[in-house]
XYZ file of C-alpha atoms in Angstrom:
312
model
C 46.417 10.380 12.352
C 47.093 13.790 13.850
C 50.575 14.815 12.765
C 50.215 18.407 13.996
C 48.209 19.636 16.971
C 47.655 23.063 18.526
C 46.900 23.320 22.249
C 45.804 26.575 23.876
C 46.855 27.263 27.451
C 49.769 24.886 26.997
C 52.323 26.253 29.451
C 50.980 24.516 32.571
C 48.526 21.994 33.973
C 46.335 20.019 31.609
C 47.550 21.874 28.517
C 51.191 21.120 29.207
C 50.513 17.489 30.118
C 48.434 17.100 26.940
C 51.359 18.374 24.889
C 53.614 15.851 26.612
C 51.313 12.883 26.028
C 50.655 13.800 22.395
C 54.357 14.237 21.657
C 54.958 10.663 22.782
C 52.457 9.208 20.300
C 53.765 7.622 17.130
C 53.145 9.901 14.171
C 53.129 13.218 16.031
C 55.384 15.625 14.166
C 54.473 19.030 15.595
C 52.820 20.252 18.793
C 52.039 23.970 18.843
C 52.010 25.509 22.312
C 49.594 28.449 22.096
C 50.427 30.685 25.077
C 50.104 34.348 26.036
C 53.226 34.642 28.229
C 56.436 34.180 26.268
C 58.680 33.473 29.257
C 56.344 30.790 30.604
C 55.947 29.350 27.113
C 59.704 29.064 26.662
C 60.052 27.391 30.046
C 57.258 24.949 29.200
C 58.864 24.150 25.848
C 62.203 23.488 27.527
C 60.595 21.273 30.181
C 58.670 19.293 27.577
C 61.716 18.756 25.402
C 63.665 17.524 28.401
C 60.914 15.169 29.613
C 60.041 13.705 26.207
C 63.372 13.839 24.403
C 61.437 15.307 21.473
C 61.983 18.505 19.498
C 58.446 18.651 18.137
C 57.268 21.675 20.148
C 56.742 25.147 18.696
C 55.460 28.253 20.459
C 52.575 30.290 19.052
C 52.008 33.549 20.922
C 48.290 33.960 21.546
C 46.127 35.603 24.201
C 42.893 33.653 23.828
C 40.966 36.334 25.732
C 41.833 38.847 22.977
C 40.215 38.067 19.587
C 42.692 40.276 17.737
C 45.615 38.370 19.245
C 43.933 35.154 18.114
C 43.565 36.410 14.543
C 47.213 37.437 14.393
C 48.262 34.024 15.702
C 46.263 32.227 13.011
C 47.787 34.507 10.390
C 51.272 33.588 11.639
C 50.591 29.867 11.351
C 52.493 28.736 8.267
C 50.976 25.279 7.810
C 47.558 23.734 8.493
C 47.087 21.683 11.653
C 45.297 18.371 11.973
C 43.832 18.926 15.431
C 42.972 21.780 17.786
C 42.542 21.407 21.547
C 40.821 24.434 23.084
C 42.041 24.176 26.656
C 42.814 27.749 27.794
C 40.425 29.359 30.228
C 39.896 29.013 33.941
C 38.425 31.691 36.163
C 41.022 34.437 36.003
C 41.762 37.076 38.640
C 38.865 39.360 37.655
C 36.410 36.964 35.990
C 33.415 39.316 35.919
C 35.203 42.369 34.521
C 34.019 43.256 31.030
C 36.385 43.205 28.071
C 36.294 45.632 25.156
C 34.200 43.026 23.318
C 31.381 43.368 25.855
C 31.768 40.002 27.586
C 33.192 38.986 30.946
C 36.849 38.051 31.170
C 35.917 34.493 32.108
C 33.776 34.183 28.984
C 36.398 35.746 26.730
C 39.107 33.361 27.917
C 36.999 30.215 27.889
C 34.716 30.662 24.893
C 34.863 33.810 22.759
C 38.553 33.577 21.901
C 38.225 29.901 21.053
C 35.228 30.621 18.847
C 37.248 33.190 16.910
C 40.188 30.775 16.746
C 38.166 27.893 15.346
C 36.359 29.969 12.746
C 39.539 31.721 11.639
C 41.285 28.370 11.203
C 38.377 27.042 9.147
C 38.105 30.207 7.064
C 41.799 30.042 6.208
C 41.795 26.270 5.559
C 44.216 25.728 8.438
C 42.331 22.988 10.319
C 42.037 19.569 8.708
C 40.509 16.990 11.005
C 39.257 17.666 14.514
C 38.557 20.340 17.127
C 38.109 19.572 20.821
C 36.705 22.037 23.355
C 37.605 21.309 26.969
C 34.250 21.189 28.717
C 33.245 20.673 32.329
C 30.658 18.644 34.224
C 29.995 21.912 36.044
C 27.906 22.886 33.011
C 25.200 20.344 33.945
C 25.566 20.612 37.711
C 27.277 18.324 40.204
C 24.756 17.216 42.867
C 27.371 15.394 44.943
C 29.184 18.710 45.414
C 25.907 20.573 46.067
C 26.455 22.465 42.828
C 23.241 23.318 41.003
C 23.135 25.820 38.158
C 20.533 28.547 37.870
C 17.965 27.307 35.313
C 17.568 29.212 32.075
C 14.081 30.457 31.290
C 14.165 30.361 27.488
C 17.710 29.557 26.295
C 17.222 32.390 23.810
C 20.043 34.308 22.170
C 19.311 37.199 24.502
C 19.382 35.036 27.626
C 22.695 33.499 26.608
C 24.027 37.018 26.132
C 23.192 37.848 29.753
C 25.502 35.020 30.851
C 28.181 36.323 28.512
C 28.033 39.877 29.887
C 27.467 38.761 33.479
C 24.089 40.425 34.032
C 22.425 36.993 34.382
C 24.066 36.667 37.796
C 23.236 40.151 39.137
C 20.271 39.047 41.278
C 21.477 35.522 42.028
C 23.808 33.891 44.503
C 26.490 32.500 42.237
C 29.964 31.422 43.228
C 32.850 31.102 40.803
C 32.147 27.480 39.903
C 28.522 28.177 39.002
C 29.552 31.056 36.749
C 32.282 28.877 35.247
C 29.780 26.070 34.642
C 27.317 28.276 32.786
C 30.119 29.776 30.693
C 31.318 26.283 29.766
C 27.727 25.312 28.907
C 27.583 28.012 26.249
C 30.924 26.804 24.882
C 29.689 23.235 24.616
C 26.460 24.344 22.932
C 28.356 26.623 20.525
C 30.627 23.782 19.441
C 27.685 21.412 18.932
C 26.136 23.963 16.568
C 29.451 24.380 14.768
C 29.697 20.611 14.315
C 26.471 20.677 12.301
C 27.622 23.656 10.245
C 30.962 22.020 9.377
C 30.439 18.261 9.005
C 33.827 17.847 7.337
C 35.615 18.534 10.632
C 34.942 16.457 13.726
C 34.095 18.619 16.745
C 33.591 17.350 20.274
C 33.618 18.699 23.807
C 35.418 16.600 26.403
C 35.757 17.148 30.137
C 39.009 16.022 31.752
C 37.029 15.463 34.941
C 38.091 16.880 38.277
C 41.833 16.916 37.823
C 44.599 17.447 40.355
C 47.580 19.766 39.867
C 45.687 22.411 37.912
C 44.960 26.071 38.712
C 41.268 25.594 39.512
C 41.707 27.050 42.998
C 43.577 30.191 41.959
C 40.591 32.445 42.640
C 39.762 30.867 46.023
C 40.704 32.531 49.316
C 44.251 31.657 50.474
C 43.009 29.459 53.335
C 40.501 27.528 51.256
C 42.967 27.284 48.354
C 45.483 25.568 50.637
C 42.780 23.250 51.991
C 41.513 22.469 48.480
C 44.921 21.803 46.900
C 46.550 19.943 49.780
C 43.715 17.976 51.375
C 40.515 17.851 49.329
C 41.921 17.152 45.864
C 44.696 14.656 46.692
C 43.047 12.751 49.563
C 39.336 13.318 50.207
C 37.860 13.838 46.731
C 39.452 10.684 45.223
C 37.659 8.588 47.861
C 34.368 10.174 46.779
C 34.968 9.741 43.047
C 35.484 13.480 42.696
C 39.098 13.787 41.525
C 41.835 11.939 39.677
C 45.421 12.576 38.611
C 46.546 15.100 36.032
C 47.782 12.267 33.813
C 44.424 10.467 33.959
C 42.392 13.581 33.196
C 44.658 14.463 30.301
C 44.251 11.014 28.758
C 40.602 11.892 28.146
C 41.635 14.773 25.886
C 44.220 12.699 24.034
C 41.645 9.950 23.558
C 39.158 12.568 22.393
C 41.207 13.466 19.319
C 42.486 9.951 18.564
C 39.541 7.608 19.223
C 37.219 7.362 16.188
C 34.303 6.141 18.317
C 33.525 9.608 19.662
C 30.752 11.318 17.695
C 30.949 14.858 16.376
C 28.738 17.375 18.145
C 28.636 15.508 21.461
C 29.866 16.611 24.883
C 31.527 13.760 26.768
C 32.164 13.772 30.502
C 31.882 11.710 33.655
C 28.874 9.665 34.647
C 26.353 11.320 36.952
C 27.483 11.939 40.547
C 31.176 11.284 39.862
C 33.938 13.284 38.196
C 36.214 10.373 37.297
C 36.032 7.101 35.377
C 34.500 6.362 31.951
C 32.970 9.164 29.908
C 29.400 9.293 28.609
C 27.315 11.592 26.430
C 26.365 14.361 28.863
C 23.000 14.926 27.184
C 21.878 11.654 28.817
C 22.246 13.531 32.116
C 21.240 17.028 30.971
C 18.959 16.779 27.885
C 19.203 20.499 27.025
C 22.679 19.759 25.658
C 21.178 18.042 22.601
C 18.557 20.707 21.845
C 19.601 22.009 18.427
C 17.593 25.224 18.749
C 19.400 26.034 21.993
C 22.723 25.148 20.370
C 22.034 27.528 17.499
C 21.009 30.279 19.910
C 24.248 29.873 21.854
C 26.240 29.990 18.628
C 24.460 33.141 17.480
C 25.009 34.826 20.846
C 28.733 34.085 20.659
C 29.072 35.254 17.072
C 27.419 38.593 17.848
C 30.683 39.504 19.548
C 32.869 38.806 16.524
C 33.960 42.271 15.500
C 35.528 41.723 12.111
C 36.990 39.375 9.596
C 34.960 36.266 10.409
C 32.864 34.332 7.934
C 29.100 34.407 8.062
């Protein structure tokens, strides 16, 4: 049973709905809302308390894109948690800008900060049971949406680093979703490697599927954003098996940390050609996901950008 859970990116969308659903489970005593904006975090906490009638929510200030902010947040955590849901991320306003850690903003927010968070929690004995990384079917391509990733040549540490610093995309046509997919791929591979290094803690990646009422379209042009949010997602995509409700997508994450049938080290997501419905091991669709050498290379590439204080 998970008595205490931390959720990153918990002030809106999937993160906030996950906090709500977890708070309503029997046995949940504490839900930590890890957020970077204090005003939005306080508003989310107030909304959640009102909707659930629970006083189990606590704010942890954390900018996942900033490893130092992550370390300070872990240091401030007084008691160990049972479960961690690594949900923060998205595309951001300037996804390809480089951070001081030498990676793109989209990579820092989706993967690097979470990698620092997980390892800091483990190092300080502050994570007991399970860690879940929010993955995406975009990492293995979505043929029905004409989305095909650029193939990797070697899946070496150095090639993974080119995705992390953005140079991989310099000579390629790559829209935001393709970049997002390849960033998420590294995150899923990193966590699979971590699962083998730390068998005492269950670690899985889980995609919520294509979920309505999130901020996926924030980086789209205003016209397409309106079209996407008000026509495609609520009406057209559901008919094609390409979107479902926020509540349904969130249930995947809740199930991910409560259902003992999920295996550590595996990335679960939708069946091929849909983004809704039952989840399956994504390596049955994209075999590279189970290549342990590639997993280790991804993990090493990520850890090269840890600047201090993290275990070897």
